[in-house]
XYZ file of C-alpha atoms in Angstrom:
682
model
C 0.003 -0.007 0.005
C 1.545 3.359 -1.028
C 2.336 5.432 2.114
C 0.246 8.406 0.946
C -2.818 6.168 0.885
C -2.211 4.603 4.234
C -3.939 7.139 6.405
C -6.151 9.419 4.272
C -7.815 10.814 7.387
C -4.668 12.898 8.064
C -5.701 15.202 5.279
C -9.256 15.820 6.636
C -10.146 18.841 8.863
C -10.949 16.398 11.694
C -10.223 12.744 12.061
C -13.423 10.592 11.619
C -12.801 9.312 15.169
C -12.988 12.826 16.493
C -16.044 13.635 14.324
C -17.799 10.715 15.947
C -16.787 11.702 19.481
C -16.282 15.471 19.999
C -14.891 14.819 23.460
C -11.740 13.711 21.643
C -11.195 17.169 20.158
C -8.544 18.292 22.685
C -6.601 15.107 22.010
C -6.706 15.161 18.240
C -3.107 16.425 17.980
C -1.979 13.332 19.840
C -4.103 11.070 17.661
C -2.654 12.730 14.556
C 0.895 12.317 15.899
C 0.204 8.633 16.383
C -0.961 8.305 12.797
C 1.987 10.293 11.494
C 4.401 8.141 13.432
C 2.708 4.998 12.039
C 2.966 6.288 8.513
C 6.604 7.187 8.977
C 7.387 3.696 10.330
C 5.538 1.998 7.487
C 7.423 4.110 4.956
C 10.690 3.128 6.663
C 9.766 -0.579 6.554
C 8.730 -0.328 2.905
C 12.006 1.307 1.962
C 13.995 -1.375 3.781
C 11.926 -4.500 3.122
C 9.498 -3.644 0.304
C 6.317 -4.040 2.338
C 4.921 -4.660 5.769
C 4.162 -8.267 4.869
C 7.747 -8.887 3.724
C 8.981 -7.282 6.951
C 6.981 -9.926 8.890
C 9.048 -12.870 7.599
C 11.687 -13.245 10.337
C 10.486 -16.820 10.978
C 11.404 -17.752 7.425
C 15.084 -16.728 7.888
C 15.724 -17.118 11.619
C 16.129 -20.316 13.605
C 16.786 -23.659 11.965
C 15.467 -23.708 8.391
C 16.139 -25.931 5.439
C 17.600 -24.421 2.237
C 16.487 -26.662 -0.651
C 18.628 -24.739 -3.123
C 21.905 -25.127 -1.279
C 20.810 -28.473 0.293
C 21.367 -28.018 3.888
C 20.216 -26.284 7.092
C 20.762 -22.680 8.071
C 20.697 -21.698 11.665
C 20.443 -18.042 12.448
C 19.938 -16.191 15.709
C 19.707 -12.480 16.552
C 21.880 -11.939 19.609
C 23.782 -8.611 19.200
C 25.407 -8.535 22.636
C 26.479 -12.216 22.740
C 30.144 -13.124 22.624
C 29.730 -16.480 20.845
C 27.019 -18.947 19.822
C 27.242 -22.713 19.201
C 24.552 -25.002 17.831
C 24.313 -28.124 19.963
C 22.192 -31.265 19.879
C 22.163 -35.000 19.429
C 23.491 -34.376 15.882
C 26.938 -33.441 17.397
C 26.809 -35.240 20.717
C 25.795 -32.029 22.473
C 29.371 -30.775 22.051
C 29.304 -27.080 23.064
C 32.342 -26.275 20.887
C 31.693 -28.377 17.738
C 29.417 -26.087 15.707
C 30.205 -22.376 16.132
C 28.151 -19.635 14.506
C 29.598 -16.539 12.786
C 28.363 -13.052 13.720
C 27.090 -10.784 11.023
C 27.133 -6.942 11.059
C 23.416 -6.766 11.999
C 23.856 -8.760 15.151
C 22.630 -11.982 13.640
C 24.748 -15.128 14.081
C 24.634 -17.929 11.543
C 25.993 -21.284 10.457
C 25.261 -23.520 7.405
C 25.052 -27.272 7.857
C 25.314 -28.986 4.425
C 23.485 -32.239 3.716
C 26.692 -33.962 2.579
C 27.818 -33.833 6.228
C 24.593 -33.697 8.246
C 21.964 -35.536 6.162
C 21.937 -38.533 8.518
C 22.272 -36.530 11.668
C 19.832 -33.616 11.284
C 16.659 -35.641 10.762
C 13.023 -35.473 11.756
C 12.882 -35.735 15.553
C 16.440 -34.605 16.209
C 16.792 -32.457 19.346
C 18.892 -29.310 19.624
C 19.603 -26.094 21.488
C 21.964 -23.154 21.173
C 24.778 -22.543 23.596
C 25.223 -18.789 24.169
C 28.380 -17.157 25.594
C 27.678 -13.767 27.098
C 29.352 -11.272 29.440
C 27.160 -12.732 32.195
C 28.161 -16.312 31.596
C 27.361 -19.243 29.249
C 24.063 -21.036 28.982
C 22.156 -23.540 26.869
C 19.121 -21.754 25.364
C 16.171 -22.525 23.165
C 16.191 -20.727 19.813
C 13.972 -17.632 19.650
C 11.897 -18.765 16.636
C 11.789 -22.422 17.635
C 8.992 -24.296 15.865
C 8.743 -27.201 18.292
C 9.837 -27.539 21.960
C 9.676 -30.945 23.645
C 9.965 -31.587 27.403
C 11.891 -34.595 28.650
C 9.512 -36.598 30.855
C 12.281 -37.519 33.285
C 14.436 -34.332 33.516
C 11.575 -31.967 32.599
C 14.093 -30.101 30.487
C 12.849 -28.535 27.226
C 14.819 -28.954 23.905
C 14.127 -27.928 20.391
C 13.072 -30.636 17.956
C 13.397 -30.721 14.193
C 9.977 -31.327 12.771
C 9.982 -32.450 9.136
C 7.504 -35.311 8.712
C 7.810 -37.221 5.444
C 4.195 -36.567 4.595
C 3.135 -32.941 4.908
C -0.320 -32.153 6.147
C -2.932 -31.838 3.346
C -5.364 -28.942 3.912
C -8.944 -29.334 2.565
C -10.265 -25.921 3.773
C -9.570 -23.900 0.660
C -13.179 -22.798 0.335
C -13.528 -21.573 3.906
C -13.951 -17.861 4.234
C -14.585 -16.281 7.608
C -17.139 -13.755 6.356
C -19.225 -16.550 4.780
C -19.655 -18.321 8.120
C -19.308 -15.663 10.791
C -21.838 -12.942 10.305
C -21.933 -12.170 14.001
C -19.319 -13.900 16.176
C -20.581 -16.501 18.635
C -17.356 -17.567 20.280
C -16.605 -20.748 22.222
C -13.530 -20.186 24.354
C -11.722 -23.429 25.001
C -8.610 -25.069 26.393
C -7.585 -28.258 24.583
C -5.810 -29.891 27.552
C -8.767 -29.633 29.923
C -11.403 -30.655 27.354
C -11.516 -34.345 28.257
C -13.583 -35.841 31.087
C -10.670 -38.037 32.255
C -8.100 -36.611 34.608
C -5.335 -36.075 32.042
C -4.146 -33.715 29.315
C -6.367 -33.835 26.242
C -5.049 -33.667 22.689
C -5.689 -31.594 19.569
C -7.149 -34.610 17.758
C -9.468 -35.529 20.635
C -10.683 -31.958 20.709
C -11.290 -31.997 16.962
C -13.154 -35.323 17.001
C -15.158 -34.976 20.204
C -15.488 -31.307 21.173
C -15.840 -29.613 17.761
C -19.088 -31.519 17.050
C -20.469 -30.255 20.350
C -19.478 -26.678 19.523
C -21.073 -26.874 16.075
C -24.287 -28.466 17.475
C -24.413 -25.729 20.121
C -24.728 -23.030 17.408
C -21.350 -21.352 17.872
C -19.435 -20.216 14.814
C -16.014 -19.376 16.345
C -13.578 -21.397 18.509
C -11.113 -19.429 20.503
C -8.155 -21.646 21.554
C -6.102 -20.926 24.641
C -2.598 -22.184 25.549
C -1.500 -23.148 22.020
C 1.778 -21.233 22.174
C 4.361 -23.257 24.085
C 4.614 -22.512 27.799
C 6.764 -24.327 30.393
C 4.208 -24.331 33.232
C 0.896 -26.006 32.451
C -0.847 -24.214 35.303
C -0.227 -20.814 33.734
C -3.243 -21.463 31.456
C -0.867 -20.700 28.578
C -0.271 -17.090 29.489
C 3.453 -17.347 30.375
C 4.651 -18.105 26.877
C 8.251 -19.231 26.317
C 8.298 -20.240 22.663
C 6.172 -17.996 20.510
C 6.397 -20.021 17.272
C 6.080 -23.445 18.860
C 2.808 -25.393 19.061
C 2.428 -26.671 22.596
C 3.592 -30.316 22.388
C 1.520 -31.249 25.448
C -1.490 -31.589 23.186
C 0.115 -33.199 20.145
C 2.084 -32.373 17.039
C 1.826 -29.402 14.667
C -0.024 -31.714 12.273
C -2.505 -32.465 14.993
C -3.239 -28.768 15.449
C -3.631 -28.384 11.684
C -6.026 -31.289 11.751
C -8.090 -29.460 14.407
C -8.225 -26.169 12.468
C -9.051 -28.007 9.246
C -11.857 -29.961 10.882
C -13.231 -26.730 12.368
C -13.305 -25.184 8.980
C -15.117 -28.247 7.537
C -17.793 -27.596 10.168
C -18.072 -23.904 9.344
C -16.258 -22.775 12.482
C -13.608 -20.018 12.432
C -10.653 -20.547 14.772
C -9.059 -17.720 16.766
C -5.755 -17.950 18.557
C -5.399 -16.535 22.063
C -2.155 -14.718 21.260
C 0.066 -13.415 24.064
C 2.256 -10.483 22.926
C 1.721 -8.528 26.170
C 4.415 -10.259 28.131
C 6.576 -13.437 28.222
C 7.782 -15.945 30.768
C 10.832 -14.773 32.758
C 12.448 -18.231 32.558
C 15.842 -18.120 30.866
C 16.196 -21.809 30.348
C 12.998 -22.033 28.225
C 12.314 -18.499 27.122
C 13.811 -15.306 25.673
C 14.799 -13.483 28.863
C 18.340 -12.037 28.721
C 19.105 -14.190 25.697
C 22.222 -12.309 24.645
C 23.340 -11.239 28.146
C 22.546 -7.541 27.569
C 19.843 -7.438 30.240
C 17.293 -6.520 27.653
C 17.357 -7.500 23.958
C 13.713 -8.473 23.407
C 12.574 -6.761 26.611
C 13.068 -3.393 28.312
C 15.961 -3.244 30.722
C 15.331 -2.754 34.414
C 11.971 -2.204 36.095
C 10.184 -1.278 32.826
C 10.940 -4.750 31.506
C 9.192 -6.493 34.394
C 5.512 -6.910 35.210
C 5.247 -7.278 38.991
C 1.646 -8.429 38.899
C 2.337 -11.190 36.385
C 5.938 -11.925 37.337
C 6.941 -11.827 33.703
C 8.972 -9.922 31.119
C 7.751 -6.993 29.037
C 8.600 -6.484 25.396
C 10.468 -3.432 24.077
C 7.979 -2.625 21.312
C 10.095 0.272 20.039
C 12.894 -1.957 18.734
C 12.591 -2.831 15.068
C 13.814 -6.372 15.710
C 11.113 -6.919 18.331
C 8.472 -5.495 16.059
C 9.637 -7.882 13.351
C 9.659 -10.809 15.697
C 6.107 -10.276 16.938
C 4.663 -9.358 13.536
C 6.295 -12.423 12.010
C 4.712 -14.460 14.776
C 1.250 -13.275 13.766
C 1.951 -14.021 10.077
C 3.243 -17.520 11.082
C 0.069 -18.553 12.930
C -2.153 -17.183 10.133
C -0.361 -18.922 7.285
C 1.106 -22.066 8.774
C -1.956 -23.028 10.773
C -4.774 -21.163 9.014
C -6.025 -19.354 12.112
C -8.724 -16.833 11.345
C -7.697 -14.104 13.732
C -6.562 -13.445 17.273
C -7.733 -12.542 20.707
C -4.935 -10.328 21.935
C -4.322 -10.975 25.626
C -3.491 -8.204 28.105
C -3.949 -5.217 25.815
C -4.521 -2.850 28.700
C -1.138 -3.805 30.073
C 0.426 -2.945 26.716
C -1.317 0.402 26.308
C -0.151 1.986 29.516
C 3.159 2.196 31.383
C 1.267 1.466 34.605
C -0.342 -1.573 32.881
C -3.738 -0.628 34.283
C -2.801 -1.987 37.681
C -4.998 -0.414 40.292
C -6.138 2.355 37.904
C -9.725 3.411 37.548
C -10.116 4.977 34.087
C -12.377 7.953 34.502
C -11.118 10.663 32.142
C -9.877 11.001 28.574
C -6.602 12.473 29.846
C -5.668 9.001 31.111
C -5.748 7.649 27.530
C -3.509 10.311 26.052
C -1.286 11.406 28.932
C 2.272 10.528 29.841
C 1.288 7.038 31.011
C 0.289 5.984 27.498
C 2.871 3.634 25.970
C 3.292 5.110 22.545
C 5.622 2.368 21.357
C 3.098 -0.330 22.204
C 0.362 1.590 20.487
C 2.459 1.806 17.361
C 3.089 -1.949 17.495
C -0.619 -2.701 17.867
C -1.433 -0.496 14.859
C 1.213 -2.328 12.787
C -0.202 -5.682 14.021
C -3.811 -4.968 13.116
C -2.767 -3.527 9.758
C -0.707 -6.615 8.981
C -3.331 -9.122 9.954
C -6.055 -7.446 7.948
C -3.748 -7.235 4.993
C -2.762 -10.852 5.186
C -6.249 -12.344 5.725
C -9.463 -10.719 4.605
C -12.161 -11.119 7.165
C -9.765 -11.970 9.991
C -11.144 -11.179 13.440
C -9.152 -9.221 15.978
C -10.346 -8.981 19.569
C -8.689 -6.840 22.219
C -8.737 -7.741 25.933
C -8.937 -4.235 27.287
C -10.641 -2.916 30.393
C -9.572 0.747 30.009
C -12.037 1.658 27.288
C -9.486 3.398 25.079
C -11.372 5.412 22.457
C -10.606 4.190 18.932
C -9.194 0.851 19.975
C -11.725 -0.879 17.805
C -12.001 1.601 14.944
C -10.094 1.426 11.667
C -6.658 2.999 11.477
C -7.781 5.179 8.613
C -10.198 6.860 11.019
C -7.563 7.462 13.711
C -8.036 4.180 15.593
C -5.887 1.219 16.567
C -7.573 -1.214 14.179
C -9.158 -3.986 16.348
C -12.571 -5.313 15.376
C -13.950 -6.106 18.807
C -13.115 -5.454 22.461
C -14.064 -7.764 25.345
C -16.896 -6.386 27.527
C -14.865 -7.121 30.665
C -17.124 -5.226 33.034
C -20.108 -7.507 32.312
C -18.886 -10.744 33.925
C -17.399 -8.766 36.831
C -20.783 -7.205 37.400
C -22.626 -10.545 37.418
C -20.262 -12.048 39.908
C -20.444 -8.949 42.114
C -24.266 -9.030 41.953
C -24.564 -12.701 42.859
C -22.024 -12.359 45.582
C -23.363 -9.293 47.356
C -26.941 -8.551 46.467
C -30.138 -10.431 47.307
C -32.308 -11.230 44.265
C -35.142 -8.894 45.439
C -32.701 -5.996 45.648
C -31.321 -6.187 42.107
C -31.299 -2.645 40.625
C -32.559 -2.925 37.034
C -31.401 0.551 36.155
C -27.920 -0.332 37.217
C -28.111 -3.601 35.366
C -29.272 -1.901 32.205
C -26.503 0.686 32.467
C -23.788 -1.935 32.963
C -24.841 -4.068 29.998
C -25.303 -1.165 27.623
C -22.344 1.028 28.670
C -20.027 0.730 25.725
C -18.492 3.087 23.160
C -20.753 3.811 20.192
C -19.280 2.550 16.948
C -16.875 0.108 18.627
C -18.011 -3.499 18.748
C -18.049 -5.422 22.007
C -17.859 -9.124 22.813
C -20.376 -9.685 25.511
C -19.963 -12.596 27.970
C -21.355 -13.605 31.348
C -18.213 -15.520 32.254
C -14.874 -16.556 30.693
C -11.890 -18.460 31.940
C -11.096 -15.541 34.287
C -14.281 -16.155 36.308
C -13.900 -19.937 36.217
C -10.340 -20.056 37.678
C -9.697 -21.315 41.127
C -10.155 -18.573 43.724
C -13.514 -17.639 42.238
C -16.590 -19.632 41.181
C -18.547 -20.007 37.961
C -21.962 -18.399 37.645
C -23.454 -21.849 38.062
C -21.542 -22.443 41.248
C -22.547 -19.045 42.684
C -26.205 -19.754 41.840
C -26.458 -23.393 42.940
C -23.777 -23.711 45.606
C -23.772 -27.209 46.989
C -27.105 -27.955 45.252
C -25.035 -28.315 42.060
C -23.836 -31.632 43.494
C -26.985 -32.755 45.288
C -30.138 -31.434 43.609
C -29.585 -31.532 39.860
C -31.984 -34.387 38.961
C -34.640 -33.090 36.623
C -37.444 -33.882 39.059
C -35.754 -32.629 42.215
C -37.960 -29.895 43.640
C -35.108 -28.060 45.363
C -35.934 -24.270 45.382
C -32.230 -23.505 45.245
C -31.711 -25.549 42.097
C -34.901 -24.085 40.590
C -33.668 -20.561 41.219
C -30.248 -21.431 39.805
C -31.661 -22.910 36.604
C -33.998 -19.905 36.039
C -31.390 -17.241 36.687
C -28.610 -19.008 34.760
C -30.759 -18.864 31.633
C -31.876 -15.273 32.184
C -28.379 -13.985 32.855
C -27.062 -15.572 29.651
C -29.952 -14.373 27.503
C -29.753 -10.833 28.899
C -25.961 -10.767 28.263
C -26.371 -12.079 24.750
C -29.168 -9.712 23.772
C -28.005 -6.547 25.543
C -24.288 -6.626 26.002
C -22.620 -6.351 22.612
C -22.238 -7.218 18.961
C -20.638 -10.643 19.612
C -21.010 -13.264 22.387
C -18.564 -15.543 24.144
C -18.880 -18.655 26.334
C -16.214 -20.599 28.207
C -16.002 -24.329 27.620
C -18.615 -26.198 29.671
C -20.373 -23.136 31.009
C -23.103 -23.559 28.370
C -24.502 -26.331 30.538
C -23.546 -24.834 33.924
C -20.437 -26.833 34.556
C -20.368 -27.514 38.254
C -16.809 -26.628 39.134
C -14.062 -24.088 38.707
C -10.815 -24.621 36.863
C -7.596 -25.537 38.710
C -4.607 -27.004 36.925
C -2.319 -29.571 38.446
C 0.067 -27.882 40.930
C 1.860 -28.548 44.138
C -0.969 -26.984 46.106
C -3.512 -29.545 44.900
C -1.178 -32.518 44.876
C -0.852 -32.254 41.096
C -4.483 -33.253 40.558
C -6.369 -33.062 37.280
C -9.768 -33.261 38.932
C -10.593 -29.626 38.269
C -8.706 -29.441 34.933
C -11.312 -31.338 32.901
C -14.872 -30.997 31.575
C -17.641 -33.366 32.729
C -19.505 -33.753 29.420
C -21.471 -36.719 30.839
C -23.467 -34.325 32.964
C -24.764 -32.532 29.868
C -25.420 -35.849 28.117
C -27.542 -37.281 30.965
C -31.202 -36.750 30.233
C -32.068 -37.129 33.911
C -30.105 -33.980 34.923
C -30.820 -30.277 34.832
C -27.493 -29.735 33.086
C -28.985 -31.031 29.885
C -31.861 -28.552 30.175
C -29.390 -25.698 30.569
C -27.560 -26.875 27.447
C -30.844 -27.104 25.530
C -31.551 -23.485 26.411
C -28.046 -22.342 25.309
C -28.602 -24.003 21.945
C -32.000 -22.368 21.614
C -30.788 -18.870 22.434
C -27.953 -19.085 19.960
C -30.223 -20.520 17.272
C -32.457 -17.504 17.798
C -29.525 -15.116 17.650
C -28.256 -16.603 14.439
C -31.626 -16.882 12.712
C -32.647 -13.368 13.617
C -29.134 -11.837 13.147
C -29.708 -10.342 16.610
C -26.158 -9.098 17.155
C -26.043 -7.288 13.784
C -28.698 -4.780 14.975
C -27.871 -1.490 16.772
C -27.842 -1.403 20.562
C -31.103 -2.214 22.333
C -33.717 0.419 23.056
C -35.334 0.415 26.489
C -39.106 0.167 26.539
C -39.864 -0.264 30.249
C -38.142 -0.663 33.623
C -40.649 -1.537 36.375
C -38.666 -1.592 39.647
C -41.699 -2.562 41.741
C -42.365 -5.719 39.708
C -38.690 -6.233 38.718
C -39.620 -6.248 35.010
C -37.270 -5.079 32.268
C -38.431 -4.755 28.628
C -36.489 -3.598 25.599
C -36.325 -4.089 21.898
C -33.395 -4.869 19.657
C -33.996 -5.079 15.966
C -37.308 -6.754 15.337
C -37.297 -8.542 18.712
C -38.867 -7.579 21.971
C -37.394 -8.935 25.212
C -39.377 -9.224 28.436
C -37.526 -10.130 31.649
C -39.281 -10.676 34.988
C -36.616 -10.995 37.726
C -39.115 -10.936 40.581
C -38.544 -13.674 43.171
C -42.188 -14.726 43.357
C -44.510 -12.288 41.557
C -46.188 -13.501 38.327
C -48.480 -10.973 36.664
C -51.360 -12.359 34.601
C -52.241 -9.308 32.532
C -49.162 -7.174 32.281
C -49.503 -4.223 29.962
C -46.461 -2.617 28.341
C -45.634 -0.303 25.469
C -44.382 -1.586 22.104
C -43.192 0.797 19.350
C -45.033 -1.032 16.582
C -48.676 -2.138 16.429
C -49.606 -5.577 15.128
C -49.526 -9.192 16.186
C -46.618 -10.714 18.150
C -45.570 -14.322 18.716
C -43.197 -15.728 21.339
C -40.045 -17.136 19.791
C -38.372 -18.180 23.046
C -39.455 -18.680 26.664
C -36.956 -19.519 29.412
C -39.915 -21.169 31.240
C -40.343 -23.892 28.630
C -40.349 -27.356 30.135
C -37.456 -28.552 27.914
C -35.373 -25.809 29.532
C -36.276 -26.814 33.080
C -39.227 -24.421 33.348
C -42.880 -24.865 34.113
C -44.611 -24.059 30.824
C -46.652 -21.295 32.476
C -46.702 -19.218 29.247
C -48.511 -20.519 26.183
C -46.023 -19.948 23.382
C -48.465 -21.072 20.713
C -50.622 -17.956 21.112
C -50.397 -14.827 19.003
C -50.704 -11.545 20.921
C -52.254 -8.497 19.269
C -51.520 -4.921 20.311
C -54.200 -2.635 21.606
C -54.356 1.103 22.219
C -54.293 2.280 25.800
C -53.830 5.936 26.783
C -53.088 6.647 23.150
C -50.151 4.275 22.727
C -49.779 0.750 21.414
C -49.462 -1.922 24.124
C -49.254 -5.676 24.529
C -50.656 -7.740 27.351
C -48.744 -10.844 28.535
C -48.736 -13.271 31.396
C -45.343 -12.315 32.809
C -44.243 -15.056 35.173
C -41.596 -14.696 37.817
C -37.935 -15.489 36.921
C -38.815 -15.812 33.283
C -37.669 -14.144 30.087
C -39.621 -14.063 26.841
C -38.537 -13.078 23.336
C -41.259 -11.853 20.977
C -41.361 -10.848 17.311
C -43.961 -8.949 15.330
C -45.487 -11.230 12.693
C -48.118 -8.945 11.165
């Protein structure tokens, strides 16, 4: 793309982002400087490399790669401050002096290993590392762009492994296009390792064969995979990444992951990677920390390079080599494994020098003041630009709790370029409400505000709970609602009032979040049927148990249990959302909040939603305003028997409007702890 066409908004009197939000007017000079800096950086990249996409090819030159023209392996490593590098492995008896690398002027070290000498030694499955001499000592390290890391089951030591299977994986997803299958994202967040019912680590192929059919049947159209990038500690949930280009070997081979993605595409499911570019594991034996002995290299030196809350290293996004490393990483996952986009983890931490720790964002000054990390913002703009250039229709989701204006607006308008942000305040609100407020004291005005409070023009992923809420130390929504009844009173015919309340509210919370909270929807694996327990990975504190690092699918499959009724409702609400294109419509419009009866009514698109949160009050002839006269039918009732309800509302009837006090109204039997969805049919 020619530089002059990169950011046409710079030539307009006001950036489109500012035109949309006049409160940004005082900060327009900062927004323009950000765009000018981006344009200058892109021009610089194009002059040096030809294009941004060619810049993002470090993985094709660095590390161990086979040169078919010269017939042999190149090994290259960027380590400008190192004193010497040696490639070691089983191919040379792990001799730390046998295979030295030569340093190039740009700080890259390299060596060529010709087939005539190494054909029988550098083979599929061979293990290797790089021995690095620095001013701080000598250490065996894992290559920065390592494609596969394997842990020894006895020593627990990680080593690189050459991965060149004789038969390459054959993709059959050539016809899959994200925009053909994902009109409005319905995202299933999942962790492959904990996706089996047995107490062990699950595999990519098991997930593809057994879990993808469930996701498809549930009505979801996106799968968001966690913990794919290699990480040394299983219990980190994949967020302390060591090897950014390596598929986690815990769950299988690279071909197994390709099989999973290919199968998802066959089922019409897009696949998003939970990508972690916000920080990296501090381990030196497995990761990038102090690789060349300079105290920085990939990361900032000193305190700025350390995240105290996460006990991890922070990237120096201003370095061209770091930009190239991370951008190449995005290209690698898109092209090598056919991912359809990314959920960027920890974006708030990237955007600000204080990382959002203990900060309440209450003014625009906080977004554009001295605490903004301008280097990280530039990197994120480069990243979104690259991804959208490489893959049309790719989805980019930002995990940000600060509410930065323009984060999810196009760069050409003055934004950062993401497509969606996570509505992180919604699940926090639900947990807080269930924890601290009795049902009869729920404030519907506050509830409405929380679920609709988002930036106009920037799309939000709504969710009632994700992995954050399910992790040990907290409880899932189901666990908060049912407490011990989730173990004792979940038979379909059990009359427990605690279980009945839990079933009713679990459905209403999910439907309200889906219909009110955003333009996309997310669910964490198992929560669609009210999984009874939290998530806790094997660790010393739980005697290395897998009991809570699994999913009990048999509960949802058992027709005698209420879990199956909760699953049936989840499928019904997603079917409704897809068929009616609910999330494509503008934000909902409030029709009525009745605090005395705990009734909330609103419309979104052609649908009218009626929620009665009252603990006990059912109202036989409830009159309420509707904006359009005509006849209405009920498309969905949470009180249906198949969803664990009591069938108190006749969904076969058609309800006609009538004029009362000069306005059109409907009359319904509005039963307690019930939600209804209606549509005008004539």
